[in-house]
C-alpha positions as protocol buffer text, in pm:
chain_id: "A"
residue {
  index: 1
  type: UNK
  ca { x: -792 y: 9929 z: 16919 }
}
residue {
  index: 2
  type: UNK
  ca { x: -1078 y: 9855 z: 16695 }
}
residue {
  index: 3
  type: UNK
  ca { x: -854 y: 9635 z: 16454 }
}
residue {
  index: 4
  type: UNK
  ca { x: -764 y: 9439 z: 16766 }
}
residue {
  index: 5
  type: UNK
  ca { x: -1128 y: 9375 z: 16934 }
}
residue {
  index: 6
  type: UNK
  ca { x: -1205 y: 9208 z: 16565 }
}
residue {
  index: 7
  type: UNK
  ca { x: -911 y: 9026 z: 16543 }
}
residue {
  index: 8
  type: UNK
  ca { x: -959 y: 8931 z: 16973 }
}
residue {
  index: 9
  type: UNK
  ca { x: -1329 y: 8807 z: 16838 }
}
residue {
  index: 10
  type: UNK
  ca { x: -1231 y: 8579 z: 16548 }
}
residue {
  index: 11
  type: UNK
  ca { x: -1015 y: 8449 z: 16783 }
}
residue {
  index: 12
  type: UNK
  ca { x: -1270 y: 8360 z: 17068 }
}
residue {
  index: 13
  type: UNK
  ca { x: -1473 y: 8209 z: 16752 }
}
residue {
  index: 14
  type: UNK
  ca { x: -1207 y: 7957 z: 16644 }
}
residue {
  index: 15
  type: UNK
  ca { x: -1152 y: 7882 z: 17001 }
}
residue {
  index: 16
  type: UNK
  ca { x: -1520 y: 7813 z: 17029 }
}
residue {
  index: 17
  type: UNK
  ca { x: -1493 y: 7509 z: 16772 }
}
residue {
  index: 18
  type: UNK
  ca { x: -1335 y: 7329 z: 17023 }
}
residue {
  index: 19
  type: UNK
  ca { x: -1688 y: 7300 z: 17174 }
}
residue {
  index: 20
  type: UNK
  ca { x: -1845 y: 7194 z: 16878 }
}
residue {
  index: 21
  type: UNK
  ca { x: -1992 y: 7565 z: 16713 }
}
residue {
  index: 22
  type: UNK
  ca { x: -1921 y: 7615 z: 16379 }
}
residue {
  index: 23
  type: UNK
  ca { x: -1808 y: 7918 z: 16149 }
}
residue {
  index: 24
  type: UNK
  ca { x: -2034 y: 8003 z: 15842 }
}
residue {
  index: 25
  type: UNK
  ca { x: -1880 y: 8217 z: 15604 }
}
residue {
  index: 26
  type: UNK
  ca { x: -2077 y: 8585 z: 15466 }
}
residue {
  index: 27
  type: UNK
  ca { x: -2105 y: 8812 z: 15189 }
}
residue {
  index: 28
  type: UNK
  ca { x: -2258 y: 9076 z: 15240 }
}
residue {
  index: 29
  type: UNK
  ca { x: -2390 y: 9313 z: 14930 }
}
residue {
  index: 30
  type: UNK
  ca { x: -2228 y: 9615 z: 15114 }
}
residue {
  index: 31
  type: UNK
  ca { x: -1879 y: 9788 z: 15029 }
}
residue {
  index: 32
  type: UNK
  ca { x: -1649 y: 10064 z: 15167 }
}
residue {
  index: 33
  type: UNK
  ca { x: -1466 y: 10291 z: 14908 }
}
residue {
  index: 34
  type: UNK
  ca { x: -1275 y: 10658 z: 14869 }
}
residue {
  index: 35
  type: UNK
  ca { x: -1428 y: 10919 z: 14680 }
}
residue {
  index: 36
  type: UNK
  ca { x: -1319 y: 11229 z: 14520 }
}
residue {
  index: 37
  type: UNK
  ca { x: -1519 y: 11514 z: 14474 }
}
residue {
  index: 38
  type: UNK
  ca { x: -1493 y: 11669 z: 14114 }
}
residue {
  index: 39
  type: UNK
  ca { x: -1620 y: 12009 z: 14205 }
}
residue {
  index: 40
  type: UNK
  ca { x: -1414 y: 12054 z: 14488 }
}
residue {
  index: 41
  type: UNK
  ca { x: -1120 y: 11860 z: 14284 }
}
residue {
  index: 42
  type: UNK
  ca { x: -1261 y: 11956 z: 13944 }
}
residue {
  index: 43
  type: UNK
  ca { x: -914 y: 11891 z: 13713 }
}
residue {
  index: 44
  type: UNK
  ca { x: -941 y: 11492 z: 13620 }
}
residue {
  index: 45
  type: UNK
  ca { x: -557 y: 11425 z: 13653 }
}
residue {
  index: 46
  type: UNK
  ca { x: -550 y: 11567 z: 13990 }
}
residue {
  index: 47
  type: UNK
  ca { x: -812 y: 11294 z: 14081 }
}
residue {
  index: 48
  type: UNK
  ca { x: -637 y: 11071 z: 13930 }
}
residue {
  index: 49
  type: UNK
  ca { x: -310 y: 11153 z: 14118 }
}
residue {
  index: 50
  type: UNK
  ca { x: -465 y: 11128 z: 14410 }
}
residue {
  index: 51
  type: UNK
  ca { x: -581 y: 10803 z: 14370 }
}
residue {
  index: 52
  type: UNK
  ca { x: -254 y: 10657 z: 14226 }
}
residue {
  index: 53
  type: UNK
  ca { x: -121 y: 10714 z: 14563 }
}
residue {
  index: 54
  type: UNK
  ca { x: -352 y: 10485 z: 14724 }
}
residue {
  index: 55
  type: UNK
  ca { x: -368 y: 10161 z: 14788 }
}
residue {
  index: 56
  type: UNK
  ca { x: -651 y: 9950 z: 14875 }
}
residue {
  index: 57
  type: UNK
  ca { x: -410 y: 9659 z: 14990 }
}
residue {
  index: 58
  type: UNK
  ca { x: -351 y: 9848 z: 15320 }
}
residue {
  index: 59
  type: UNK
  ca { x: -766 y: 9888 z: 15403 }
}
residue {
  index: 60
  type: UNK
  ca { x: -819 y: 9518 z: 15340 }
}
residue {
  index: 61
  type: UNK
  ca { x: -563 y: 9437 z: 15587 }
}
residue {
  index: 62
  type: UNK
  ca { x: -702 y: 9600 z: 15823 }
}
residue {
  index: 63
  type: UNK
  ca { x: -950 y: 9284 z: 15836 }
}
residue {
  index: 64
  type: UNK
  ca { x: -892 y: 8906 z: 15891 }
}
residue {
  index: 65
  type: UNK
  ca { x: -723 y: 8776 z: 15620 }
}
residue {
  index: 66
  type: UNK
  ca { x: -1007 y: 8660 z: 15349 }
}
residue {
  index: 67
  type: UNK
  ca { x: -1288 y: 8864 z: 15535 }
}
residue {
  index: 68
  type: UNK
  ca { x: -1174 y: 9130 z: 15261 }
}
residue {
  index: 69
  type: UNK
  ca { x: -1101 y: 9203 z: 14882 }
}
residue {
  index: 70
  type: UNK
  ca { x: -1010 y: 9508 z: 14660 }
}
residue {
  index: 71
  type: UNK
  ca { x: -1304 y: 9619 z: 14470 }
}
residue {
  index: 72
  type: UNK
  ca { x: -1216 y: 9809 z: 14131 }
}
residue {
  index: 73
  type: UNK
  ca { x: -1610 y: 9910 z: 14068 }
}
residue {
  index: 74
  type: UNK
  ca { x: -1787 y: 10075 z: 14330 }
}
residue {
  index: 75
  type: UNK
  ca { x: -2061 y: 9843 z: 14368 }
}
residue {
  index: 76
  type: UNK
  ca { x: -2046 y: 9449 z: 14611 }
}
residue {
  index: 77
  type: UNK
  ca { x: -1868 y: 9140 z: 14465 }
}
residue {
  index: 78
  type: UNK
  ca { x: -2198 y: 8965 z: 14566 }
}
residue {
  index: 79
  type: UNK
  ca { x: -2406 y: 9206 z: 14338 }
}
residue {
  index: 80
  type: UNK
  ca { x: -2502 y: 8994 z: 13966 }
}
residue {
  index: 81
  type: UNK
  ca { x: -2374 y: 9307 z: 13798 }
}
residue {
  index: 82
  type: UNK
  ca { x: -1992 y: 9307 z: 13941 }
}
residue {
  index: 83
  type: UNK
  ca { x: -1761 y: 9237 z: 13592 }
}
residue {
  index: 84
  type: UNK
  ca { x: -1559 y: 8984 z: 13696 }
}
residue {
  index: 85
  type: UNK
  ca { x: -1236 y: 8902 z: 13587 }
}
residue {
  index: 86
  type: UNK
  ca { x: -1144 y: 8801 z: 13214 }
}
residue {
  index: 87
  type: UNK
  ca { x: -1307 y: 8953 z: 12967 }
}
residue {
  index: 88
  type: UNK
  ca { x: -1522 y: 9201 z: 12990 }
}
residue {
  index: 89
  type: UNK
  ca { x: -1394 y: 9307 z: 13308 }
}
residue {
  index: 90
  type: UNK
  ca { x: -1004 y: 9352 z: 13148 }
}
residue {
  index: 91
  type: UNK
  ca { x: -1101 y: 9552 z: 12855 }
}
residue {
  index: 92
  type: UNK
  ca { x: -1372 y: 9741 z: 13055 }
}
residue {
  index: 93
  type: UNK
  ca { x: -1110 y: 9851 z: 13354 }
}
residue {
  index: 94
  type: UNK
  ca { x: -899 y: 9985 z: 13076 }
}
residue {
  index: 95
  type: UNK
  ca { x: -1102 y: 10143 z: 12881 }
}
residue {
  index: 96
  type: UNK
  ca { x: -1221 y: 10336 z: 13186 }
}
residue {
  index: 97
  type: UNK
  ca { x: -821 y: 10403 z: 13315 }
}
residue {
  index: 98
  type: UNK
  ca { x: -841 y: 10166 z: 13626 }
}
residue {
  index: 99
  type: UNK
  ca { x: -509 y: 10123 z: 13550 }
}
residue {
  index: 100
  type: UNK
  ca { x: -403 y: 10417 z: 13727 }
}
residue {
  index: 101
  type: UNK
  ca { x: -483 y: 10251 z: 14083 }
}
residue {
  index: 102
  type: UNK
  ca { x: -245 y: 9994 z: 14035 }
}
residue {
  index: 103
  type: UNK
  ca { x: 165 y: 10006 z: 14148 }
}
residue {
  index: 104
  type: UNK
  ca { x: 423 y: 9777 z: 14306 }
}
residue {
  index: 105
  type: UNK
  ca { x: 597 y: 10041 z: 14508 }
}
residue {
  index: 106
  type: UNK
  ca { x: 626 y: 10410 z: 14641 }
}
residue {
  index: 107
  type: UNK
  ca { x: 862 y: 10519 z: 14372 }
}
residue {
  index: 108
  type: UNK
  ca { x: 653 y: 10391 z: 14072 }
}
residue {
  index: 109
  type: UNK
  ca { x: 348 y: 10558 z: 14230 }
}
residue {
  index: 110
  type: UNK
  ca { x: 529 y: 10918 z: 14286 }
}
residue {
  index: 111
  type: UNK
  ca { x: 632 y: 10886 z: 13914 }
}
residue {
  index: 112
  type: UNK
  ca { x: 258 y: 10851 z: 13819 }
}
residue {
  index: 113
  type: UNK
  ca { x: 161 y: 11134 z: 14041 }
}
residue {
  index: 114
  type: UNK
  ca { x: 434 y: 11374 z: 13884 }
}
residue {
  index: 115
  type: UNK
  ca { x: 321 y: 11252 z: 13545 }
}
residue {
  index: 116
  type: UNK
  ca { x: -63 y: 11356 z: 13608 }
}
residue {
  index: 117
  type: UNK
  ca { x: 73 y: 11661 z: 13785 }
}
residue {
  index: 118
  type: UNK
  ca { x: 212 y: 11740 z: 13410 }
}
residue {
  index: 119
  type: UNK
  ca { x: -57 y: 11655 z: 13229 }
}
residue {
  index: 120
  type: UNK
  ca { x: -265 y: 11896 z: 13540 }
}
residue {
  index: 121
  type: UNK
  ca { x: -55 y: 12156 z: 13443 }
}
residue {
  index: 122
  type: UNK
  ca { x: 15 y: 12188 z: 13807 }
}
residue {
  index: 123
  type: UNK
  ca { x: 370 y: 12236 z: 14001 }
}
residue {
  index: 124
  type: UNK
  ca { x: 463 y: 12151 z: 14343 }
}
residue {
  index: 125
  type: UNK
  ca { x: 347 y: 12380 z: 14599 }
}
residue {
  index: 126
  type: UNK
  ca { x: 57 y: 12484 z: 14359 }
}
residue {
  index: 127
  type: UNK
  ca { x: -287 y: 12559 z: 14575 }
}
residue {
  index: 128
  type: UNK
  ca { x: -467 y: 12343 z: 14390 }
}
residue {
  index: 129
  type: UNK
  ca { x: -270 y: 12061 z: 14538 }
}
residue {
  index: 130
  type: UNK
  ca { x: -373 y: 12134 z: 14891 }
}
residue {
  index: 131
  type: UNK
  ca { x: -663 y: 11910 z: 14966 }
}
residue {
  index: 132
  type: UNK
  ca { x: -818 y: 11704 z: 15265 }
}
residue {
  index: 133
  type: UNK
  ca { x: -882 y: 11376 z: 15352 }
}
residue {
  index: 134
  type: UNK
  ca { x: -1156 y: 11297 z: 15567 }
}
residue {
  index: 135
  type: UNK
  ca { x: -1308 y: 10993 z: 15743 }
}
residue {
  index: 136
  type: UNK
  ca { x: -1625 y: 10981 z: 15893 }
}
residue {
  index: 137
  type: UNK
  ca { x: -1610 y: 10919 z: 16331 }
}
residue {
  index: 138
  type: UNK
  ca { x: -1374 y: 11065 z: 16631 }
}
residue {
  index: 139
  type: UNK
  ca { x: -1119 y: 10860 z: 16613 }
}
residue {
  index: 140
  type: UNK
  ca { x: -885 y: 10906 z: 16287 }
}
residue {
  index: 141
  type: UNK
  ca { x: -718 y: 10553 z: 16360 }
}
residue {
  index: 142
  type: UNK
  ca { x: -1012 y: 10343 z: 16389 }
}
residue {
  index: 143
  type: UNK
  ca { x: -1120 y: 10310 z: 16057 }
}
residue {
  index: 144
  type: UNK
  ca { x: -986 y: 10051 z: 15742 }
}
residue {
  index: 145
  type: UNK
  ca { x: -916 y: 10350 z: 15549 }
}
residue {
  index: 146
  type: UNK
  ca { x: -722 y: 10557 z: 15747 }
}
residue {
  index: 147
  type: UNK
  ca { x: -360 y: 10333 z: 15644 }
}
residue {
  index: 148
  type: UNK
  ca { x: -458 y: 10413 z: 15312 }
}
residue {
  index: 149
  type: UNK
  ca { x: -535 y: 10770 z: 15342 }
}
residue {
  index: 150
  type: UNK
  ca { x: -208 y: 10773 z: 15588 }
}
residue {
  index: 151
  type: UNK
  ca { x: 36 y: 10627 z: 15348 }
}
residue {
  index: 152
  type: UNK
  ca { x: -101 y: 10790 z: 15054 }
}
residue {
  index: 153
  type: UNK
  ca { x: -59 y: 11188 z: 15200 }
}
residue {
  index: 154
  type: UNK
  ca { x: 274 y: 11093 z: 15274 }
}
residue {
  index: 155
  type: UNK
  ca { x: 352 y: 10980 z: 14928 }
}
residue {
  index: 156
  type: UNK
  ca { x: 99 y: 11333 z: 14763 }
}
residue {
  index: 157
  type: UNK
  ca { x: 344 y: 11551 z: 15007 }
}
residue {
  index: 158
  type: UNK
  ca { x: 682 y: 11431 z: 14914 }
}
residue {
  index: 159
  type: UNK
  ca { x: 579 y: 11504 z: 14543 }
}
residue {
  index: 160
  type: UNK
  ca { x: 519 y: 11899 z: 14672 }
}
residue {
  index: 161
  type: UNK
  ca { x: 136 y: 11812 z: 14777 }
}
residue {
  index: 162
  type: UNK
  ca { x: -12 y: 11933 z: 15135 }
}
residue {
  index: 163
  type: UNK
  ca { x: -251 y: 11680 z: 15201 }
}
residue {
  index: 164
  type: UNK
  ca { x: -462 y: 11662 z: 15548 }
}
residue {
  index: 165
  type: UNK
  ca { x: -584 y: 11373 z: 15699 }
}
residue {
  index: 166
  type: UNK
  ca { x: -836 y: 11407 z: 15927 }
}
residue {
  index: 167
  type: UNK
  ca { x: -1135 y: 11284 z: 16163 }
}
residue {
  index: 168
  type: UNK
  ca { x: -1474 y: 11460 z: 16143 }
}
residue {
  index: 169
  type: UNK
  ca { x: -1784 y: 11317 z: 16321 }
}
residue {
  index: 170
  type: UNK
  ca { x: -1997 y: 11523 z: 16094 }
}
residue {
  index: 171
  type: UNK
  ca { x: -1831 y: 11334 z: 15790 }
}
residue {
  index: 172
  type: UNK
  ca { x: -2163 y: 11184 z: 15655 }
}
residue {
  index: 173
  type: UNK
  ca { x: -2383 y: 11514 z: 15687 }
}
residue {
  index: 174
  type: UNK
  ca { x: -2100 y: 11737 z: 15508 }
}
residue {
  index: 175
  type: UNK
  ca { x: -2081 y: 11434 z: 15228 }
}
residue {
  index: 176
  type: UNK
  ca { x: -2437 y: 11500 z: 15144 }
}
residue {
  index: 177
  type: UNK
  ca { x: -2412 y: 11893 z: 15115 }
}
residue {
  index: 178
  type: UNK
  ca { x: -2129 y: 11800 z: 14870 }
}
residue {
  index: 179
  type: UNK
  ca { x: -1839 y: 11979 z: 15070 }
}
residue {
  index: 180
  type: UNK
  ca { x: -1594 y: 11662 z: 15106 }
}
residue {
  index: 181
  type: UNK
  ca { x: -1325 y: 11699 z: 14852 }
}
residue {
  index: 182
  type: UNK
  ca { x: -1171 y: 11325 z: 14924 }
}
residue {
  index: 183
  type: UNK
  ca { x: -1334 y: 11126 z: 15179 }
}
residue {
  index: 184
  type: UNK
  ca { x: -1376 y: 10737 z: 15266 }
}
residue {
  index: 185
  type: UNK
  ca { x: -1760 y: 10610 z: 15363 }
}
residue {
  index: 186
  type: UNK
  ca { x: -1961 y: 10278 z: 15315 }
}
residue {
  index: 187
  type: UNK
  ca { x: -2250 y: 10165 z: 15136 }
}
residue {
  index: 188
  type: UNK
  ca { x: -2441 y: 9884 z: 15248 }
}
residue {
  index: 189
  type: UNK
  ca { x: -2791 y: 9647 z: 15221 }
}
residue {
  index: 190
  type: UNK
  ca { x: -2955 y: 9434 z: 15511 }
}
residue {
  index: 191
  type: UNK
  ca { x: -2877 y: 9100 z: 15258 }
}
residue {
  index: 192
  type: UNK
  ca { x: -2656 y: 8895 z: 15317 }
}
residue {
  index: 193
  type: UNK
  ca { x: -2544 y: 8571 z: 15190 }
}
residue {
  index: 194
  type: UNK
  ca { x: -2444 y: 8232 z: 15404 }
}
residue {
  index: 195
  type: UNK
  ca { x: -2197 y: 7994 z: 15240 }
}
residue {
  index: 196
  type: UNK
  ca { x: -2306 y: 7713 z: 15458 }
}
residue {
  index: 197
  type: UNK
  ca { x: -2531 y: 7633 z: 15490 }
}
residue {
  index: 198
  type: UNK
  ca { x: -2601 y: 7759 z: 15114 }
}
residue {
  index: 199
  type: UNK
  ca { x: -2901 y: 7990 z: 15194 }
}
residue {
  index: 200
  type: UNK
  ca { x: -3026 y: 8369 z: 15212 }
}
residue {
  index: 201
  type: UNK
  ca { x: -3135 y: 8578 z: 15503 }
}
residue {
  index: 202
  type: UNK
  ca { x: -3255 y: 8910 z: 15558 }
}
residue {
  index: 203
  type: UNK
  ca { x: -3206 y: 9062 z: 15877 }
}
């Protein structure tokens, strides 16, 4: 429902040029992203099979097409220090394995996962393959990540995983105690940046 009141809204603004009202374009310096906890999740290639299974494709979609972009650093697009593309951002994303996040399709992602699950040392059914996937709020639908998180259990479990997606309202508080092992949250400023006219307003 939520994906369909923003999508019913950015319609009622492009009818609204009709009257004469105008869209302006913003970036704002905040981001959404999936983390892993490593003491929960403490062996590196199971973090790393986890997150071969997702992809961010199916979060940005859940926005207007070009309201959204894959991140591969955890930090805004907007922010000065994001590497951008070309060099140093190529050799940098290799160096630190960002390589891992990227596939064309399900089968070349469940290869990757059964390769870290090697190099884990781990076999299916194993109990350190059992893990949750939480995202913060009530409803487990409502939220950009939740096709990710979705799509990438199913993939985990057909490679002998039992992955858990679920809702928890108290998301936020249990991310600060540290007792999340895979979750999806936000991070955000008051900043933002409007394209046109060029200027900057805090709010």
């Amino acid at each position: 429902q939520r994906q369909m009141c923003i999508r019913d809204s950015i319609s009622t603004l492009k009818d609204m040029e009709k009257d004469g009202y105008k869209q302006l374009s913003g970036w704002q310096l905040g981001y959404g992203y999936i983390g892993i906890n490593a003491g929960k999740v403490p062996n590196v290639n199971i973090r790393r099979a986890i997150m071969a299974a997702m992809e961010p494709r199916l979060a940005v979609e859940y926005y207007e097409l070009g309201t959204a972009t894959t991140l591969e650093w955890p930090m805004s697009k907007v922010s000065w220090a994001y590497p951008w593309q070309g060099e140093p951002f190529e050799s940098a994303s290799k160096n630190n394995n960002h390589d891992y996040t990227q596939w064309s399709n399900k089968d070349a992602a469940k290869e990757k996962i059964k390769d870290y699950m090697r190099e884990a040392g781990v076999s299916e059914g194993s109990s350190d393959l059992k893990i949750k996937f939480t995202i913060a709020g009530a409803s487990i639908t409502e939220h950009p990540a939740y096709g990710v998180f979705k799509q990438a259990a199913e993939i985990l479990n057909e490679c002998g995983w039992d992955v858990e997606v679920k809702a928890d309202s108290q998301a936020l508080t249990k991310l600060s105690t540290g007792s999340l092992e895979v979750w999806a949250a936000a991070w955000g400023l008051s900043l933002i940046h409007i394209s046109e006219p060029t200027r900057l307003r805090r709010i």
